[in-house]
PDB file of C-alpha atoms in Angstrom:
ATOM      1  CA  UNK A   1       6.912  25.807  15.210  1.00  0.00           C
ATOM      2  CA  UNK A   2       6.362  28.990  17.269  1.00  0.00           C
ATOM      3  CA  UNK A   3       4.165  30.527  14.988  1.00  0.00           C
ATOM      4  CA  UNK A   4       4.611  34.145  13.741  1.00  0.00           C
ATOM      5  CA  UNK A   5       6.619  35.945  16.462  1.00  0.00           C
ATOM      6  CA  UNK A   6       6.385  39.689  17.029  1.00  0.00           C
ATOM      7  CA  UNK A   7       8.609  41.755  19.236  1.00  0.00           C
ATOM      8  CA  UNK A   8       8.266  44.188  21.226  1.00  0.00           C
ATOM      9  CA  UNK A   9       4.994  43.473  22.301  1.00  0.00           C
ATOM     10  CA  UNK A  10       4.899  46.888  23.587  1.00  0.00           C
ATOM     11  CA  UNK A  11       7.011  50.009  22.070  1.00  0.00           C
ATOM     12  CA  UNK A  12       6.373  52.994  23.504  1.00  0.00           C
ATOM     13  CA  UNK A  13       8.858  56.265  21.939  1.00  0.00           C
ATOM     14  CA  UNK A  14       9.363  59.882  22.050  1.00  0.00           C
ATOM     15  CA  UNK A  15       7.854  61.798  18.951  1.00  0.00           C
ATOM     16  CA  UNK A  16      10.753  62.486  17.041  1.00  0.00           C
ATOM     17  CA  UNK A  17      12.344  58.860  17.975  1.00  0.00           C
ATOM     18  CA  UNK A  18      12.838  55.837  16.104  1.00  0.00           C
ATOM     19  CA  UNK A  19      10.565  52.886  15.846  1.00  0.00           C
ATOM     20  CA  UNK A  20      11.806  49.221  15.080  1.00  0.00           C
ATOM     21  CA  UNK A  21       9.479  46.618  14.536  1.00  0.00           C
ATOM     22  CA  UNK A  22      10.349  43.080  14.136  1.00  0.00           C
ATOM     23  CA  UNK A  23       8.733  40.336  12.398  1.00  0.00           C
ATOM     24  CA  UNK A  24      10.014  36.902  12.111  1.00  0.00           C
ATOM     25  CA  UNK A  25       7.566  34.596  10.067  1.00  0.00           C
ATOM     26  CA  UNK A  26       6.853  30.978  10.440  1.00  0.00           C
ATOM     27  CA  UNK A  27       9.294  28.335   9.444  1.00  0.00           C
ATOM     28  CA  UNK A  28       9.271  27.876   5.791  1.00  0.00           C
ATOM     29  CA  UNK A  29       6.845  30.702   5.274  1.00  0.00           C
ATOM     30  CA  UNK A  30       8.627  33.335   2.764  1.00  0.00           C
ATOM     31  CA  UNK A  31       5.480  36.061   2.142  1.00  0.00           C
ATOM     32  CA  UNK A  32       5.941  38.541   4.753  1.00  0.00           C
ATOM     33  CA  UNK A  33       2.754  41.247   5.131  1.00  0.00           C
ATOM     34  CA  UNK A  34       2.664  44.172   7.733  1.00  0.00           C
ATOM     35  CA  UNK A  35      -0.397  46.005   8.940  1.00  0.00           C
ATOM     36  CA  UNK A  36      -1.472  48.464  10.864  1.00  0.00           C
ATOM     37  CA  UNK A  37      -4.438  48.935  13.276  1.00  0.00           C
ATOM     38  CA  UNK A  38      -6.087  51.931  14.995  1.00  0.00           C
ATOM     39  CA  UNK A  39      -8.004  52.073  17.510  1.00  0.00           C
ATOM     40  CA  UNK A  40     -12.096  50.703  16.442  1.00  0.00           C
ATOM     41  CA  UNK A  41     -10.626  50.466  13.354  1.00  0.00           C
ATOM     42  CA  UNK A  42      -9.642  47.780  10.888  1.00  0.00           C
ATOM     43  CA  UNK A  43      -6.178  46.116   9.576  1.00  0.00           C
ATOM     44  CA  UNK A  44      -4.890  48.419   6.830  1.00  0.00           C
ATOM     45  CA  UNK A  45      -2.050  47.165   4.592  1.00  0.00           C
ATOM     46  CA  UNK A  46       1.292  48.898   4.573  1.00  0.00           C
ATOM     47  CA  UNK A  47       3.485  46.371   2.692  1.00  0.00           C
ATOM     48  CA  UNK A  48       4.286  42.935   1.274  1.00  0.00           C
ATOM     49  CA  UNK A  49       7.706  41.415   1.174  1.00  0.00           C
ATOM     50  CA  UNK A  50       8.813  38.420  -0.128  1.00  0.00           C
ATOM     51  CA  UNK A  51      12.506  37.578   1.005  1.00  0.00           C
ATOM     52  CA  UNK A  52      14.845  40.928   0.238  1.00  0.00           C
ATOM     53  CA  UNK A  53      12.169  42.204  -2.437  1.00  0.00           C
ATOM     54  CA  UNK A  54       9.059  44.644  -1.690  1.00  0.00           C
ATOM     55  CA  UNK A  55       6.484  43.196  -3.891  1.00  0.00           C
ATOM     56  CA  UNK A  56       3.809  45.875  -3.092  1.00  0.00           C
ATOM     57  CA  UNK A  57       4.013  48.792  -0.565  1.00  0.00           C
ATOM     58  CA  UNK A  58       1.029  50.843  -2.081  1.00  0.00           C
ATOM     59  CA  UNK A  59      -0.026  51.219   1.815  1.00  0.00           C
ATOM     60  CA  UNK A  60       2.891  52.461   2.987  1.00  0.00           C
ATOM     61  CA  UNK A  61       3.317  56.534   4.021  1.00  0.00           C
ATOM     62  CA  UNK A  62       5.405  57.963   1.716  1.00  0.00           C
ATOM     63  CA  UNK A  63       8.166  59.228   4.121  1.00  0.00           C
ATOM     64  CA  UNK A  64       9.158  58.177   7.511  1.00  0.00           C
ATOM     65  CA  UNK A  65       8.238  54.827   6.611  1.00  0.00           C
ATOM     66  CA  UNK A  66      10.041  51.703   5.576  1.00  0.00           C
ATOM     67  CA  UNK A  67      10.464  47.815   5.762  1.00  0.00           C
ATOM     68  CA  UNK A  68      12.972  45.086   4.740  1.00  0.00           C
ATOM     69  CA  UNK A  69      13.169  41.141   5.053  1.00  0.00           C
ATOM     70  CA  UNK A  70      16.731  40.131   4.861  1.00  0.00           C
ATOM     71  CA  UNK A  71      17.701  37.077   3.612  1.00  0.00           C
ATOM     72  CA  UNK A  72      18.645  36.219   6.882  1.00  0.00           C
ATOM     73  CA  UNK A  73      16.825  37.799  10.079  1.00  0.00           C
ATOM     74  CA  UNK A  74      13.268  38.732  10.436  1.00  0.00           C
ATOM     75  CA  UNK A  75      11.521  41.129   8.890  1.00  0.00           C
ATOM     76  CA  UNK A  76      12.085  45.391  10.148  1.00  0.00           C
ATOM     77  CA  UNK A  77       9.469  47.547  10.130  1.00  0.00           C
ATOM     78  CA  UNK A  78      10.667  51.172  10.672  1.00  0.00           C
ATOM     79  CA  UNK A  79       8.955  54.216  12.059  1.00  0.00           C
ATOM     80  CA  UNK A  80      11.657  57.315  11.834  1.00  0.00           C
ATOM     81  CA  UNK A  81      10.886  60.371  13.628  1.00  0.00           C
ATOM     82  CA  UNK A  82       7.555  59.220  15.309  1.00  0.00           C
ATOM     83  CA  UNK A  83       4.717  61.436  15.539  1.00  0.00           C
ATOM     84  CA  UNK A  84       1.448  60.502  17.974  1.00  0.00           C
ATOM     85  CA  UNK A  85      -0.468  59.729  14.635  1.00  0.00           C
ATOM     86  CA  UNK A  86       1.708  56.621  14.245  1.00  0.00           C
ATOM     87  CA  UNK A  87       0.570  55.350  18.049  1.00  0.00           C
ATOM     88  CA  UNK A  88      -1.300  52.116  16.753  1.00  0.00           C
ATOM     89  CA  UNK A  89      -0.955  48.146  16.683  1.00  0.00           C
ATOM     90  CA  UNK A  90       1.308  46.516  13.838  1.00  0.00           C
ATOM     91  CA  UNK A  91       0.404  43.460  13.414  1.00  0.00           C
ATOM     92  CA  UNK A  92       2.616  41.291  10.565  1.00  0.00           C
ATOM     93  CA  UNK A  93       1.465  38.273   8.572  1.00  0.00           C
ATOM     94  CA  UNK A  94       3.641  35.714   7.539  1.00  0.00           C
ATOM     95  CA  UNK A  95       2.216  32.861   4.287  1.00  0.00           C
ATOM     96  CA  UNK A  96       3.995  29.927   2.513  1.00  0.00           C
ATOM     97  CA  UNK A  97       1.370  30.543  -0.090  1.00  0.00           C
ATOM     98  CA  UNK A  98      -0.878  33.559  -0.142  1.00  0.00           C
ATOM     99  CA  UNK A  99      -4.019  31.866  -1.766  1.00  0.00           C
ATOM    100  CA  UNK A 100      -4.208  29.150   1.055  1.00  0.00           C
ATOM    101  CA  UNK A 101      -3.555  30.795   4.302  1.00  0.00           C
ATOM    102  CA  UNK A 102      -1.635  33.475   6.160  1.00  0.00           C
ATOM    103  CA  UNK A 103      -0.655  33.384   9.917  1.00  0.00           C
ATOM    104  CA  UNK A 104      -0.468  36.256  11.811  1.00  0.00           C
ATOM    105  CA  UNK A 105       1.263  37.258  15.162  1.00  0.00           C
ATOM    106  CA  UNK A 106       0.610  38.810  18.158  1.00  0.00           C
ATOM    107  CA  UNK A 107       1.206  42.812  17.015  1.00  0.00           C
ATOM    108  CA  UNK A 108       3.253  45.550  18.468  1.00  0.00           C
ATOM    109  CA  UNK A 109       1.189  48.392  20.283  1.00  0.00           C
ATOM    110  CA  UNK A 110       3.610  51.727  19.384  1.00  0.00           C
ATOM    111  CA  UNK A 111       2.922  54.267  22.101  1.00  0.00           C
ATOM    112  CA  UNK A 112       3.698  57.734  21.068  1.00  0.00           C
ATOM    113  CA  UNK A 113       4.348  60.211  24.151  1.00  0.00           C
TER     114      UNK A 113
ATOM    115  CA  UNK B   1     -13.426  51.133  -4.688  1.00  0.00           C
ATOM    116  CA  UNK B   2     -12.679  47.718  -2.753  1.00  0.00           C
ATOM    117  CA  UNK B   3     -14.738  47.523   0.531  1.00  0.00           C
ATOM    118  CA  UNK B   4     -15.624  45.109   3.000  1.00  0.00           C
ATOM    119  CA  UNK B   5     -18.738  46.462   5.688  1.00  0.00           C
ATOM    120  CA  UNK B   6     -19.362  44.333   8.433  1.00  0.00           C
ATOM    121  CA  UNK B   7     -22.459  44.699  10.601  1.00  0.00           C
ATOM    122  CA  UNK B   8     -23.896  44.901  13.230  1.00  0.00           C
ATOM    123  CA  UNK B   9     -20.905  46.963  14.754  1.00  0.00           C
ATOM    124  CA  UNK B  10     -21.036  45.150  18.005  1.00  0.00           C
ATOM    125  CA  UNK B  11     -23.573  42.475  19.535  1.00  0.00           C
ATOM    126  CA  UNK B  12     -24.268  41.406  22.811  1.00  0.00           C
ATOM    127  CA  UNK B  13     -25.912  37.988  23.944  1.00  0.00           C
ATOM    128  CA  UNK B  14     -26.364  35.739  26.176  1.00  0.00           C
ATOM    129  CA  UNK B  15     -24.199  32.355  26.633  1.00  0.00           C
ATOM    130  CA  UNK B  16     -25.946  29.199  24.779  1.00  0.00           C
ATOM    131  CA  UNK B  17     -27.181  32.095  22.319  1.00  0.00           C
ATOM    132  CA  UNK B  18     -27.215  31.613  18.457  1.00  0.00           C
ATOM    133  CA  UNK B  19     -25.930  35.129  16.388  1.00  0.00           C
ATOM    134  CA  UNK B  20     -25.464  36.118  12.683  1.00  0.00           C
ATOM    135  CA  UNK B  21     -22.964  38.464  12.027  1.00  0.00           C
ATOM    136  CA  UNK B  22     -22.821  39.779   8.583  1.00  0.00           C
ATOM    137  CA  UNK B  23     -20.529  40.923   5.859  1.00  0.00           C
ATOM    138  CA  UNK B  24     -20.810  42.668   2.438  1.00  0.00           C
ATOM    139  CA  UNK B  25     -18.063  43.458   0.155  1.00  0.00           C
ATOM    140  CA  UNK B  26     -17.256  45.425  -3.229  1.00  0.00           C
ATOM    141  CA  UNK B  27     -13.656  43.741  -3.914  1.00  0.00           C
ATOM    142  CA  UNK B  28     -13.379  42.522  -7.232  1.00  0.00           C
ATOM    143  CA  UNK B  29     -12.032  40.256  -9.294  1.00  0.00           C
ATOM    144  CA  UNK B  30     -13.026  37.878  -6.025  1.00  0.00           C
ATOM    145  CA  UNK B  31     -10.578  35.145  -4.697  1.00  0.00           C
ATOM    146  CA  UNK B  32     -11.308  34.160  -1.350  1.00  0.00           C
ATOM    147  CA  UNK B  33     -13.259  35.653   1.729  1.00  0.00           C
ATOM    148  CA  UNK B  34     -12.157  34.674   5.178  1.00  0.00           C
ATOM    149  CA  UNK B  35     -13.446  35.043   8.351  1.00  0.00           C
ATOM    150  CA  UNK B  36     -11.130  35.427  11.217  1.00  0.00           C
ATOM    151  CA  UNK B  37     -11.265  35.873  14.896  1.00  0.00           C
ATOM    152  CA  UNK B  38      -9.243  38.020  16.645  1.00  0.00           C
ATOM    153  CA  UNK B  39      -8.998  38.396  20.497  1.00  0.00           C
ATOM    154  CA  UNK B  40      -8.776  41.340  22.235  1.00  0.00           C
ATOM    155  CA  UNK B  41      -4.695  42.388  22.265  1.00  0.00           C
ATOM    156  CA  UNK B  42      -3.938  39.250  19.502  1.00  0.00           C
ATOM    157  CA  UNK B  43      -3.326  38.840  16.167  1.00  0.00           C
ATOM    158  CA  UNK B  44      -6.310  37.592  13.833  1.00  0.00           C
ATOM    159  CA  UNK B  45      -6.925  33.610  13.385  1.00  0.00           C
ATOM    160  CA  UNK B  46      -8.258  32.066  10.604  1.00  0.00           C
ATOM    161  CA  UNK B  47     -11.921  30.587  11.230  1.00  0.00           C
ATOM    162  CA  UNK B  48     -13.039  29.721   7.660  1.00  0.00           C
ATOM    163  CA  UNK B  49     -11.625  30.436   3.706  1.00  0.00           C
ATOM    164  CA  UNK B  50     -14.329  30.369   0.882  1.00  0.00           C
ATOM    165  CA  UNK B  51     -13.951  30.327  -3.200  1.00  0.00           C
ATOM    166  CA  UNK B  52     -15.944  31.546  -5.280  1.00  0.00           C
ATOM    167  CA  UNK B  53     -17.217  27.825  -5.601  1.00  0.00           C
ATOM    168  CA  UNK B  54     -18.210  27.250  -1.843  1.00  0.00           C
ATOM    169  CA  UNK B  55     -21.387  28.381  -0.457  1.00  0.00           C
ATOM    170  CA  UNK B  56     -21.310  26.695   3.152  1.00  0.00           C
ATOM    171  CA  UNK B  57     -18.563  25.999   5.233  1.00  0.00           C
ATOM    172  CA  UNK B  58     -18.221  24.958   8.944  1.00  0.00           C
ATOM    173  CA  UNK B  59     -15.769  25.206  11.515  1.00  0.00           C
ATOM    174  CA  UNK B  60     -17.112  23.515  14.946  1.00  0.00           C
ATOM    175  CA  UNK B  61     -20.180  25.901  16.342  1.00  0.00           C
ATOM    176  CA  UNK B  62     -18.832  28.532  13.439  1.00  0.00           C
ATOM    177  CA  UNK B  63     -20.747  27.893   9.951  1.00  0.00           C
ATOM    178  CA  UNK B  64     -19.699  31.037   7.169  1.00  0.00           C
ATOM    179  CA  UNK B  65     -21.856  31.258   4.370  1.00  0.00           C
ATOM    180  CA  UNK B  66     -21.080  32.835   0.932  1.00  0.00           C
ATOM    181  CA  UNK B  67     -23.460  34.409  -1.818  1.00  0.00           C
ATOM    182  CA  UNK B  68     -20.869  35.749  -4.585  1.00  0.00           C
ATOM    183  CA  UNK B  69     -23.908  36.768  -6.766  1.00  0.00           C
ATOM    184  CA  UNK B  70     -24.908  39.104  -4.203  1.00  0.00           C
ATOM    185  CA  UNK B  71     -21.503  39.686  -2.590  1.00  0.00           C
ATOM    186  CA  UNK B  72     -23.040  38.619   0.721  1.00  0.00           C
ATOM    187  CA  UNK B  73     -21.392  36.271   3.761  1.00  0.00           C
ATOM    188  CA  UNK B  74     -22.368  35.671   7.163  1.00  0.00           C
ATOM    189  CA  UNK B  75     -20.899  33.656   9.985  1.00  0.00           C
ATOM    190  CA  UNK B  76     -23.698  32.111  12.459  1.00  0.00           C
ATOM    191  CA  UNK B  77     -22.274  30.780  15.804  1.00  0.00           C
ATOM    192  CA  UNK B  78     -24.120  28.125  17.596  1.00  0.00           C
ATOM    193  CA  UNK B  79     -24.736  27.630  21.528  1.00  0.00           C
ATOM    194  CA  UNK B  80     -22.108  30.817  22.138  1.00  0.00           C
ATOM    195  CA  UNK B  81     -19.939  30.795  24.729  1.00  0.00           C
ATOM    196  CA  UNK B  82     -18.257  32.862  26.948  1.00  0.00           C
ATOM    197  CA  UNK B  83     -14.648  32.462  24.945  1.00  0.00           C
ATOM    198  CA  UNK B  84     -16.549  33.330  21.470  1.00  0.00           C
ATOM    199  CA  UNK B  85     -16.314  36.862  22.889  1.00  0.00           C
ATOM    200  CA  UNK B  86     -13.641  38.690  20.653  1.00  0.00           C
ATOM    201  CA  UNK B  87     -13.909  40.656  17.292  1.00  0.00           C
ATOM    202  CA  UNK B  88     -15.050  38.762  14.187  1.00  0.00           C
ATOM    203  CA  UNK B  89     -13.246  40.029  10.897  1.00  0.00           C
ATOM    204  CA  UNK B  90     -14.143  39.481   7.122  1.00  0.00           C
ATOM    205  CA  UNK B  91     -11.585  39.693   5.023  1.00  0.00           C
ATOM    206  CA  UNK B  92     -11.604  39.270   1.337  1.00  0.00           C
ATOM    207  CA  UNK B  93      -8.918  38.885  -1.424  1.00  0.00           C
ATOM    208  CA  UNK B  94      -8.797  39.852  -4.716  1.00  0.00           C
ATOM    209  CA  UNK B  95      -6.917  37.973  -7.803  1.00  0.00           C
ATOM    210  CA  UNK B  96      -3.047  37.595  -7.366  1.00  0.00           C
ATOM    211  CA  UNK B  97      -0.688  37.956  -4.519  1.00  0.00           C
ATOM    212  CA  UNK B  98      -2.429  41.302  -3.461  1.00  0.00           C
ATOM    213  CA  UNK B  99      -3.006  42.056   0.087  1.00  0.00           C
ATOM    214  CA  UNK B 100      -6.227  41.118   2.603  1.00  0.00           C
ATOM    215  CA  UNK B 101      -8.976  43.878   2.132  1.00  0.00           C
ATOM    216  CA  UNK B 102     -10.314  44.087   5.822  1.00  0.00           C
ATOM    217  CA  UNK B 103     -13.312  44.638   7.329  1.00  0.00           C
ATOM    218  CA  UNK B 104     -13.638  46.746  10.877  1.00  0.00           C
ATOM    219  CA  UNK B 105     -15.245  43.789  12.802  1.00  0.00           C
ATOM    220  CA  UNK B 106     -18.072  42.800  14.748  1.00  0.00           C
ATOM    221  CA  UNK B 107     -17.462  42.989  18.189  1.00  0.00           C
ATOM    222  CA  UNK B 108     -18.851  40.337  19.737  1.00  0.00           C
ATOM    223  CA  UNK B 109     -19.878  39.861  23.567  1.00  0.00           C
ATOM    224  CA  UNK B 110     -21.058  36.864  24.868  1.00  0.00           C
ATOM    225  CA  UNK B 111     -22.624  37.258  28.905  1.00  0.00           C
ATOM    226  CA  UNK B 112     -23.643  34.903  31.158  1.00  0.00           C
TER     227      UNK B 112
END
């Protein structure tokens, strides 16, 4: 099991660009979080999927913003038309059962230029 | 408001060192309060969970302790060394599937 894989690692984008993060969870695992991490700061929570359903996306920015886990595929976070306010590290959670344990992967560092 | 403060900010010691780093939250209803470890450019990995129930709990050289009267944990590390140096995260959940309620981290730095 390869754990919860991330990808890019690294994203760097134009303001005004696209941003697509991927997710894919562990094996098995079908509770999908993403969050987001500035710099000195801590994880905030953008949203919480569980296969093709948004269960909560209270953190989520109202525009720009959006996510989706497919039935098949990992999970997309998307960034549309970047600004250098959305430069941070997303880092996605994956959880067979949210009251035992969540695993989380690596992150993607967005670089807005 | 749901909050989890973490302190001191950062801490430096030296190897073979004990430390206490603390955390105090406002989330309620409780669930669960974690402490997690997450190196620098990595994703956060679980050290300890604790109910409601559990007061001690020990992971190797990591013990986390939980008061839920006073809404108080800590996480003491024995004989540091040089690897424990990363940020240490409390994170606590509230009833139902609801998300993790972070705290910003201790920064931890352990010298030789």
């Amino acid at each position: 099991n390869a754990g919860v894989m991330q990808n890019p690692r690294h994203l760097v984008r134009r303001r005004g660009q696209e941003a697509r993060l991927r997710c894919s969870p562990m094996k098995g695992h079908s509770h999908v979080y993403w969050y987001r991490q500035l710099p000195e700061e801590g994880l905030k929570f953008m949203v919480y999927l569980q296969k093709e359903n948004i269960i909560d996306e209270s953190g989520m920015p109202k525009e720009r913003f959006s996510a989706e886990f497919p039935k098949e595929g990992p999970s997309i976070l998307r960034i549309q038309q970047v600004v250098r306010g959305d430069s941070a590290a997303y880092f996605c959670a994956s959880s067979q059962d949210p009251f035992r344990g969540y695993t989380f992967g690596s992150g993607t560092r967005l670089t807005v230029v | 408001k749901n909050q989890v403060e973490q302190s001191p900010q950062s801490l430096i010691i030296l190897e073979g060192k004990n430390c206490t780093l603390q955390c105090n939250y406002t989330v309620s209803p409780f669930s669960n309060l974690r402490w997690y470890k997450q190196d620098t450019g990595r994703g956060p990995v679980s050290l300890t969970i604790m109910t409601f129930s559990e007061n001690t709990k020990s992971n190797g050289r990591y013990t986390a302790t939980l008061d839920a009267d006073t809404k108080q944990s800590s996480l003491h590390i024995t004989a540091s060394q040089l690897s424990d140096s990363a940020s240490y995260i409390c994170v606590v959940t509230y009833s139902g599937n609801t998300p993790l309620v972070f705290g910003k981290g201790t920064r931890l730095s352990v010298i030789a």
